[in-house]
C-alpha cells in the first residue's frame, strides 16, 4: 500500500507501468522509486504481471470492446426494451448433474434440444472473457477477497442465491466478479487465476429454455463449455486446452449444484 501522504499515488504507479504518465510526472515517479526500493520492487512485480498477461493473450489485448458491452449501448438497449438496469433481475436455480462416469457427464442432457440462439450465450461469455482476461488493473468490479459482498450483490441482481465456486483444489484462485449485461437481462461473471497467470471465467445468465446438452466451442485462443440448467445458461471459458477446461468445468458445476447429488 502507498502512504496517503506520499507525493506519488498508487494510480500514478500503475500509469507509470502503462506508460501513461506525463513526462514531468514520469521523472518525479522514477526518482521517488529510486529512493523507495520496497515500492520499486512492487512496481517491478506489477510490470512483470502485465508483461506476462500480454505475452499469454497476445492480440486479444488490442481487440476492440464489443459494441454491445459498451455502457452507452447497454443503457440504450435497456431503454428500448422498457426496463431499468437497476431493476433487472432473473430467477435462477441449478439442477444436478446426471449420475455416472465421465462419459455420462459429457453426454448429459443429450436428449434436450438446443435452441437456435443457444450459441449466443457462449458468444457473449467469450467476448467478456477476451475483454477482461487481459486486464491487469481492473479485471473485476469486486475482488475475490470480498467474496461475501460479491455473492450477496450478484445474487440480488440475478434474483437468486448464487454460489461462487471455490476452485483452489485445482489450483485456481478467485480474482473476483462483476455484473454484465446479458442477452435477457443481468449476467454474473467470475474470474479465476492460476499461479502461472492462466485465467478462466464463469458466466451465467437467464435462458429461454429449461435445459440443453453440454456444448463445446473453440476459437484460435480461447474455448468454452456451455449448457443450460433450469433456465440458466452457464459458460466456462478459458485457454483452448479442452482437457484442462473440462476439468475446470466439472469442478465448477459440482459446486453450483444445489441438490448435493453425486455427479461422477
mmCIF file of C-alpha atoms in Angstrom:
data_model
loop_
_atom_site.group_PDB
_atom_site.id
_atom_site.type_symbol
_atom_site.label_atom_id
_atom_site.label_comp_id
_atom_site.label_asym_id
_atom_site.label_seq_id
_atom_site.Cartn_x
_atom_site.Cartn_y
_atom_site.Cartn_z
ATOM 1 C CA UNK A 1 0.000 0.000 0.000
ATOM 2 C CA UNK A 2 1.117 3.596 -0.659
ATOM 3 C CA UNK A 3 1.191 6.019 2.289
ATOM 4 C CA UNK A 4 -1.611 8.571 1.995
ATOM 5 C CA UNK A 5 0.928 11.399 2.448
ATOM 6 C CA UNK A 6 3.174 10.114 -0.321
ATOM 7 C CA UNK A 7 3.845 12.535 -3.221
ATOM 8 C CA UNK A 8 3.201 9.596 -5.568
ATOM 9 C CA UNK A 9 -0.172 7.832 -5.717
ATOM 10 C CA UNK A 10 -0.883 4.183 -6.483
ATOM 11 C CA UNK A 11 -2.774 5.227 -9.617
ATOM 12 C CA UNK A 12 0.332 7.040 -10.791
ATOM 13 C CA UNK A 13 2.422 3.919 -10.264
ATOM 14 C CA UNK A 14 0.045 1.926 -12.469
ATOM 15 C CA UNK A 15 0.070 4.706 -15.058
ATOM 16 C CA UNK A 16 3.875 4.688 -14.875
ATOM 17 C CA UNK A 17 3.885 0.982 -15.745
ATOM 18 C CA UNK A 18 1.404 1.536 -18.584
ATOM 19 C CA UNK A 19 3.431 4.441 -19.999
ATOM 20 C CA UNK A 20 0.532 6.857 -19.489
ATOM 21 C CA UNK A 21 2.198 9.446 -17.207
ATOM 22 C CA UNK A 22 3.030 12.945 -18.448
ATOM 23 C CA UNK A 23 6.772 13.428 -18.912
ATOM 24 C CA UNK A 24 7.160 15.659 -15.839
ATOM 25 C CA UNK A 25 5.393 13.211 -13.520
ATOM 26 C CA UNK A 26 7.296 10.298 -15.010
ATOM 27 C CA UNK A 27 10.564 11.889 -13.869
ATOM 28 C CA UNK A 28 9.159 12.501 -10.381
ATOM 29 C CA UNK A 29 7.876 8.922 -10.041
ATOM 30 C CA UNK A 30 11.150 7.426 -11.286
ATOM 31 C CA UNK A 31 13.114 9.494 -8.744
ATOM 32 C CA UNK A 32 10.708 8.515 -5.953
ATOM 33 C CA UNK A 33 11.038 4.814 -6.788
ATOM 34 C CA UNK A 34 14.832 5.137 -6.715
ATOM 35 C CA UNK A 35 14.526 6.247 -3.085
ATOM 36 C CA UNK A 36 11.903 3.618 -2.152
ATOM 37 C CA UNK A 37 13.238 0.133 -3.002
ATOM 38 C CA UNK A 38 10.257 -1.669 -1.463
ATOM 39 C CA UNK A 39 7.809 0.185 -3.692
ATOM 40 C CA UNK A 40 10.156 -0.221 -6.646
ATOM 41 C CA UNK A 41 10.045 -3.983 -6.131
ATOM 42 C CA UNK A 42 6.226 -3.847 -6.031
ATOM 43 C CA UNK A 43 6.141 -1.897 -9.293
ATOM 44 C CA UNK A 44 8.519 -4.405 -10.851
ATOM 45 C CA UNK A 45 6.160 -7.237 -9.898
ATOM 46 C CA UNK A 46 3.200 -5.366 -11.406
ATOM 47 C CA UNK A 47 5.151 -4.786 -14.614
ATOM 48 C CA UNK A 48 6.097 -8.472 -14.789
ATOM 49 C CA UNK A 49 2.453 -9.462 -14.329
ATOM 50 C CA UNK A 50 1.350 -7.067 -17.090
ATOM 51 C CA UNK A 51 4.001 -8.390 -19.454
ATOM 52 C CA UNK A 52 3.034 -11.972 -18.622
ATOM 53 C CA UNK A 53 -0.628 -11.305 -19.409
ATOM 54 C CA UNK A 54 0.248 -9.579 -22.687
ATOM 55 C CA UNK A 55 2.566 -12.410 -23.660
ATOM 56 C CA UNK A 56 -0.035 -15.057 -22.799
ATOM 57 C CA UNK A 57 -3.014 -13.446 -24.510
ATOM 58 C CA UNK A 58 -1.249 -11.678 -27.356
ATOM 59 C CA UNK A 59 -3.503 -9.965 -29.861
ATOM 60 C CA UNK A 60 -6.546 -10.230 -27.591
ATOM 61 C CA UNK A 61 -5.125 -7.298 -25.604
ATOM 62 C CA UNK A 62 -5.646 -4.975 -28.559
ATOM 63 C CA UNK A 63 -9.077 -6.229 -29.654
ATOM 64 C CA UNK A 64 -11.793 -3.535 -29.531
ATOM 65 C CA UNK A 65 -14.561 -3.695 -26.930
ATOM 66 C CA UNK A 66 -17.649 -5.377 -28.476
ATOM 67 C CA UNK A 67 -20.240 -2.669 -29.083
ATOM 68 C CA UNK A 68 -22.903 -4.476 -27.035
ATOM 69 C CA UNK A 69 -20.637 -4.380 -23.964
ATOM 70 C CA UNK A 70 -20.088 -0.614 -24.121
ATOM 71 C CA UNK A 71 -22.007 1.205 -21.372
ATOM 72 C CA UNK A 72 -23.888 3.627 -23.631
ATOM 73 C CA UNK A 73 -25.104 0.739 -25.791
ATOM 74 C CA UNK A 74 -26.262 -1.170 -22.703
ATOM 75 C CA UNK A 75 -28.255 1.819 -21.459
ATOM 76 C CA UNK A 76 -29.810 2.418 -24.902
ATOM 77 C CA UNK A 77 -30.798 -1.247 -25.126
ATOM 78 C CA UNK A 78 -32.400 -1.156 -21.680
ATOM 79 C CA UNK A 79 -34.379 1.972 -22.556
ATOM 80 C CA UNK A 80 -35.530 0.470 -25.857
ATOM 81 C CA UNK A 81 -36.701 -2.653 -24.040
ATOM 82 C CA UNK A 82 -38.524 -0.589 -21.449
ATOM 83 C CA UNK A 83 -36.538 -1.841 -18.495
ATOM 84 C CA UNK A 84 -34.333 -0.185 -15.911
ATOM 85 C CA UNK A 85 -30.837 -1.603 -15.406
ATOM 86 C CA UNK A 86 -31.151 -1.270 -11.653
ATOM 87 C CA UNK A 87 -34.429 -3.180 -11.702
ATOM 88 C CA UNK A 88 -33.317 -6.141 -13.818
ATOM 89 C CA UNK A 89 -33.428 -9.475 -12.032
ATOM 90 C CA UNK A 90 -33.680 -13.087 -13.159
ATOM 91 C CA UNK A 91 -34.715 -16.153 -11.186
ATOM 92 C CA UNK A 92 -32.003 -18.822 -11.238
ATOM 93 C CA UNK A 93 -31.561 -22.335 -9.921
ATOM 94 C CA UNK A 94 -29.208 -25.137 -10.829
ATOM 95 C CA UNK A 95 -30.143 -28.783 -11.447
ATOM 96 C CA UNK A 96 -27.945 -31.765 -10.560
ATOM 97 C CA UNK A 97 -25.570 -33.438 -12.973
ATOM 98 C CA UNK A 98 -26.523 -36.825 -14.366
ATOM 99 C CA UNK A 99 -25.188 -39.568 -12.096
ATOM 100 C CA UNK A 100 -22.472 -41.534 -13.869
ATOM 101 C CA UNK A 101 -18.913 -41.510 -15.147
ATOM 102 C CA UNK A 102 -17.076 -39.025 -17.272
ATOM 103 C CA UNK A 103 -18.786 -40.235 -20.439
ATOM 104 C CA UNK A 104 -22.185 -39.731 -18.851
ATOM 105 C CA UNK A 105 -21.178 -36.260 -17.724
ATOM 106 C CA UNK A 106 -20.129 -35.253 -21.224
ATOM 107 C CA UNK A 107 -23.380 -36.605 -22.687
ATOM 108 C CA UNK A 108 -25.687 -35.056 -20.079
ATOM 109 C CA UNK A 109 -28.910 -33.624 -21.487
ATOM 110 C CA UNK A 110 -28.271 -35.164 -24.904
ATOM 111 C CA UNK A 111 -31.995 -35.592 -25.450
ATOM 112 C CA UNK A 112 -32.680 -31.900 -24.804
ATOM 113 C CA UNK A 113 -32.784 -29.814 -27.944
ATOM 114 C CA UNK A 114 -30.569 -26.732 -28.153
ATOM 115 C CA UNK A 115 -32.374 -23.600 -29.411
ATOM 116 C CA UNK A 116 -31.069 -21.778 -32.441
ATOM 117 C CA UNK A 117 -29.983 -18.831 -30.263
ATOM 118 C CA UNK A 118 -28.270 -21.020 -27.661
ATOM 119 C CA UNK A 119 -24.821 -20.180 -29.005
ATOM 120 C CA UNK A 120 -25.309 -16.508 -28.162
ATOM 121 C CA UNK A 121 -24.561 -17.231 -24.514
ATOM 122 C CA UNK A 122 -21.178 -18.684 -25.383
ATOM 123 C CA UNK A 123 -20.541 -15.766 -27.733
ATOM 124 C CA UNK A 124 -21.396 -13.199 -25.043
ATOM 125 C CA UNK A 125 -19.312 -15.023 -22.438
ATOM 126 C CA UNK A 126 -16.285 -15.410 -24.705
ATOM 127 C CA UNK A 127 -16.439 -11.736 -25.673
ATOM 128 C CA UNK A 128 -16.450 -10.806 -21.986
ATOM 129 C CA UNK A 129 -13.666 -13.315 -21.307
ATOM 130 C CA UNK A 130 -11.452 -11.844 -24.033
ATOM 131 C CA UNK A 131 -12.208 -8.307 -22.886
ATOM 132 C CA UNK A 132 -11.423 -8.754 -19.187
ATOM 133 C CA UNK A 133 -8.911 -11.591 -19.056
ATOM 134 C CA UNK A 134 -6.181 -9.265 -20.324
ATOM 135 C CA UNK A 135 -6.878 -6.594 -17.710
ATOM 136 C CA UNK A 136 -4.169 -6.057 -15.113
ATOM 137 C CA UNK A 137 -5.612 -3.225 -13.026
ATOM 138 C CA UNK A 138 -9.378 -3.751 -13.322
ATOM 139 C CA UNK A 139 -10.226 -7.325 -14.344
ATOM 140 C CA UNK A 140 -13.192 -7.382 -11.927
ATOM 141 C CA UNK A 141 -15.503 -4.981 -10.090
ATOM 142 C CA UNK A 142 -15.443 -6.766 -6.735
ATOM 143 C CA UNK A 143 -12.214 -8.534 -5.666
ATOM 144 C CA UNK A 144 -12.188 -12.139 -4.524
ATOM 145 C CA UNK A 145 -11.227 -11.003 -1.027
ATOM 146 C CA UNK A 146 -14.753 -9.574 -0.718
ATOM 147 C CA UNK A 147 -16.406 -12.873 -1.582
ATOM 148 C CA UNK A 148 -19.359 -12.460 0.802
ATOM 149 C CA UNK A 149 -20.205 -8.986 -0.515
ATOM 150 C CA UNK A 150 -19.781 -10.104 -4.145
ATOM 151 C CA UNK A 151 -22.038 -13.122 -3.623
ATOM 152 C CA UNK A 152 -24.742 -11.031 -1.971
ATOM 153 C CA UNK A 153 -24.563 -8.316 -4.629
ATOM 154 C CA UNK A 154 -24.703 -10.600 -7.675
ATOM 155 C CA UNK A 155 -27.350 -12.799 -6.052
ATOM 156 C CA UNK A 156 -29.538 -9.727 -5.580
ATOM 157 C CA UNK A 157 -29.006 -8.623 -9.169
ATOM 158 C CA UNK A 158 -29.912 -12.011 -10.612
ATOM 159 C CA UNK A 159 -32.665 -12.642 -8.076
ATOM 160 C CA UNK A 160 -31.198 -15.940 -6.890
ATOM 161 C CA UNK A 161 -28.952 -17.271 -4.143
ATOM 162 C CA UNK A 162 -25.804 -17.757 -6.218
ATOM 163 C CA UNK A 163 -22.878 -19.951 -5.295
ATOM 164 C CA UNK A 164 -19.369 -18.856 -6.206
ATOM 165 C CA UNK A 165 -17.216 -21.959 -6.828
ATOM 166 C CA UNK A 166 -14.021 -22.384 -4.822
ATOM 167 C CA UNK A 167 -11.505 -23.824 -7.298
ATOM 168 C CA UNK A 168 -8.370 -23.725 -5.170
ATOM 169 C CA UNK A 169 -8.282 -27.520 -5.146
ATOM 170 C CA UNK A 170 -7.422 -27.411 -8.856
ATOM 171 C CA UNK A 171 -5.009 -24.512 -8.476
ATOM 172 C CA UNK A 172 -7.294 -21.578 -9.302
ATOM 173 C CA UNK A 173 -7.726 -18.540 -7.065
ATOM 174 C CA UNK A 174 -10.837 -16.372 -7.259
ATOM 175 C CA UNK A 175 -9.840 -12.982 -8.703
ATOM 176 C CA UNK A 176 -13.347 -11.600 -8.238
ATOM 177 C CA UNK A 177 -16.534 -10.910 -10.130
ATOM 178 C CA UNK A 178 -18.574 -8.328 -11.979
ATOM 179 C CA UNK A 179 -22.068 -7.636 -13.293
ATOM 180 C CA UNK A 180 -22.587 -7.719 -17.063
ATOM 181 C CA UNK A 181 -25.494 -7.142 -19.440
ATOM 182 C CA UNK A 182 -26.743 -10.500 -20.697
ATOM 183 C CA UNK A 183 -28.961 -11.477 -23.630
ATOM 184 C CA UNK A 184 -32.034 -11.474 -21.380
ATOM 185 C CA UNK A 185 -31.018 -9.185 -18.508
ATOM 186 C CA UNK A 186 -28.305 -9.228 -15.872
ATOM 187 C CA UNK A 187 -25.422 -11.716 -16.033
ATOM 188 C CA UNK A 188 -22.854 -12.698 -13.396
ATOM 189 C CA UNK A 189 -19.209 -13.057 -14.378
ATOM 190 C CA UNK A 190 -16.483 -14.596 -12.184
ATOM 191 C CA UNK A 191 -12.754 -14.772 -12.874
ATOM 192 C CA UNK A 192 -10.177 -17.293 -11.601
ATOM 193 C CA UNK A 193 -6.409 -17.324 -11.979
ATOM 194 C CA UNK A 194 -3.646 -19.915 -11.556
ATOM 195 C CA UNK A 195 -0.210 -19.252 -10.050
ATOM 196 C CA UNK A 196 1.200 -19.059 -13.593
ATOM 197 C CA UNK A 197 -1.315 -16.389 -14.665
ATOM 198 C CA UNK A 198 -3.684 -18.719 -16.529
ATOM 199 C CA UNK A 199 -7.231 -17.328 -16.304
ATOM 200 C CA UNK A 200 -10.695 -18.905 -16.503
ATOM 201 C CA UNK A 201 -14.122 -17.301 -16.211
ATOM 202 C CA UNK A 202 -17.643 -18.433 -15.365
ATOM 203 C CA UNK A 203 -20.630 -16.622 -16.842
ATOM 204 C CA UNK A 204 -24.299 -17.198 -16.037
ATOM 205 C CA UNK A 205 -27.460 -15.579 -17.410
ATOM 206 C CA UNK A 206 -31.161 -16.294 -17.743
ATOM 207 C CA UNK A 207 -32.071 -18.556 -20.685
ATOM 208 C CA UNK A 208 -35.353 -19.093 -22.508
ATOM 209 C CA UNK A 209 -35.235 -22.909 -22.398
ATOM 210 C CA UNK A 210 -35.170 -25.184 -19.328
ATOM 211 C CA UNK A 211 -32.231 -27.409 -20.275
ATOM 212 C CA UNK A 212 -29.776 -28.224 -23.054
ATOM 213 C CA UNK A 213 -26.937 -30.615 -23.741
ATOM 214 C CA UNK A 214 -23.398 -29.666 -22.793
ATOM 215 C CA UNK A 215 -21.658 -27.971 -25.721
ATOM 216 C CA UNK A 216 -18.055 -27.088 -26.518
ATOM 217 C CA UNK A 217 -16.791 -24.319 -28.772
ATOM 218 C CA UNK A 218 -13.215 -23.363 -29.589
ATOM 219 C CA UNK A 219 -11.512 -20.461 -31.345
ATOM 220 C CA UNK A 220 -7.920 -19.564 -32.108
ATOM 221 C CA UNK A 221 -7.019 -18.798 -28.499
ATOM 222 C CA UNK A 222 -9.981 -19.445 -26.218
ATOM 223 C CA UNK A 223 -12.643 -22.104 -25.770
ATOM 224 C CA UNK A 224 -15.768 -22.660 -23.693
ATOM 225 C CA UNK A 225 -18.075 -25.336 -22.329
ATOM 226 C CA UNK A 226 -21.677 -24.149 -22.031
ATOM 227 C CA UNK A 227 -25.065 -25.544 -21.088
ATOM 228 C CA UNK A 228 -28.469 -24.579 -19.660
ATOM 229 C CA UNK A 229 -29.957 -25.930 -16.454
ATOM 230 C CA UNK A 230 -33.337 -24.843 -15.120
ATOM 231 C CA UNK A 231 -33.407 -21.835 -17.478
ATOM 232 C CA UNK A 232 -29.946 -20.591 -16.505
ATOM 233 C CA UNK A 233 -27.152 -20.607 -19.093
ATOM 234 C CA UNK A 234 -23.643 -21.301 -17.796
ATOM 235 C CA UNK A 235 -20.411 -20.771 -19.714
ATOM 236 C CA UNK A 236 -16.938 -21.752 -18.522
ATOM 237 C CA UNK A 237 -14.287 -20.047 -20.692
ATOM 238 C CA UNK A 238 -10.522 -20.380 -20.772
ATOM 239 C CA UNK A 239 -7.487 -21.238 -22.892
ATOM 240 C CA UNK A 240 -8.136 -23.609 -25.803
ATOM 241 C CA UNK A 241 -6.992 -26.699 -23.894
ATOM 242 C CA UNK A 242 -10.044 -28.949 -23.878
ATOM 243 C CA UNK A 243 -8.837 -31.380 -21.219
ATOM 244 C CA UNK A 244 -7.905 -28.607 -18.791
ATOM 245 C CA UNK A 245 -11.117 -26.666 -19.476
ATOM 246 C CA UNK A 246 -13.223 -29.779 -18.931
ATOM 247 C CA UNK A 247 -11.591 -30.283 -15.528
ATOM 248 C CA UNK A 248 -12.394 -26.697 -14.518
ATOM 249 C CA UNK A 249 -15.963 -27.032 -15.807
ATOM 250 C CA UNK A 250 -16.593 -30.193 -13.777
ATOM 251 C CA UNK A 251 -15.187 -28.632 -10.618
ATOM 252 C CA UNK A 252 -17.329 -25.517 -11.009
ATOM 253 C CA UNK A 253 -20.526 -27.426 -11.771
ATOM 254 C CA UNK A 254 -20.085 -29.668 -8.755
ATOM 255 C CA UNK A 255 -20.219 -26.603 -6.539
ATOM 256 C CA UNK A 256 -23.079 -24.681 -8.125
ATOM 257 C CA UNK A 257 -25.308 -27.769 -7.937
ATOM 258 C CA UNK A 258 -27.765 -27.270 -5.083
ATOM 259 C CA UNK A 259 -29.035 -30.820 -4.724
ATOM 260 C CA UNK A 260 -25.864 -32.406 -3.398
ATOM 261 C CA UNK A 261 -26.283 -35.350 -5.779
ATOM 262 C CA UNK A 262 -23.201 -37.282 -6.867
ATOM 263 C CA UNK A 263 -22.079 -36.198 -10.338
ATOM 264 C CA UNK A 264 -19.289 -38.539 -11.380
#
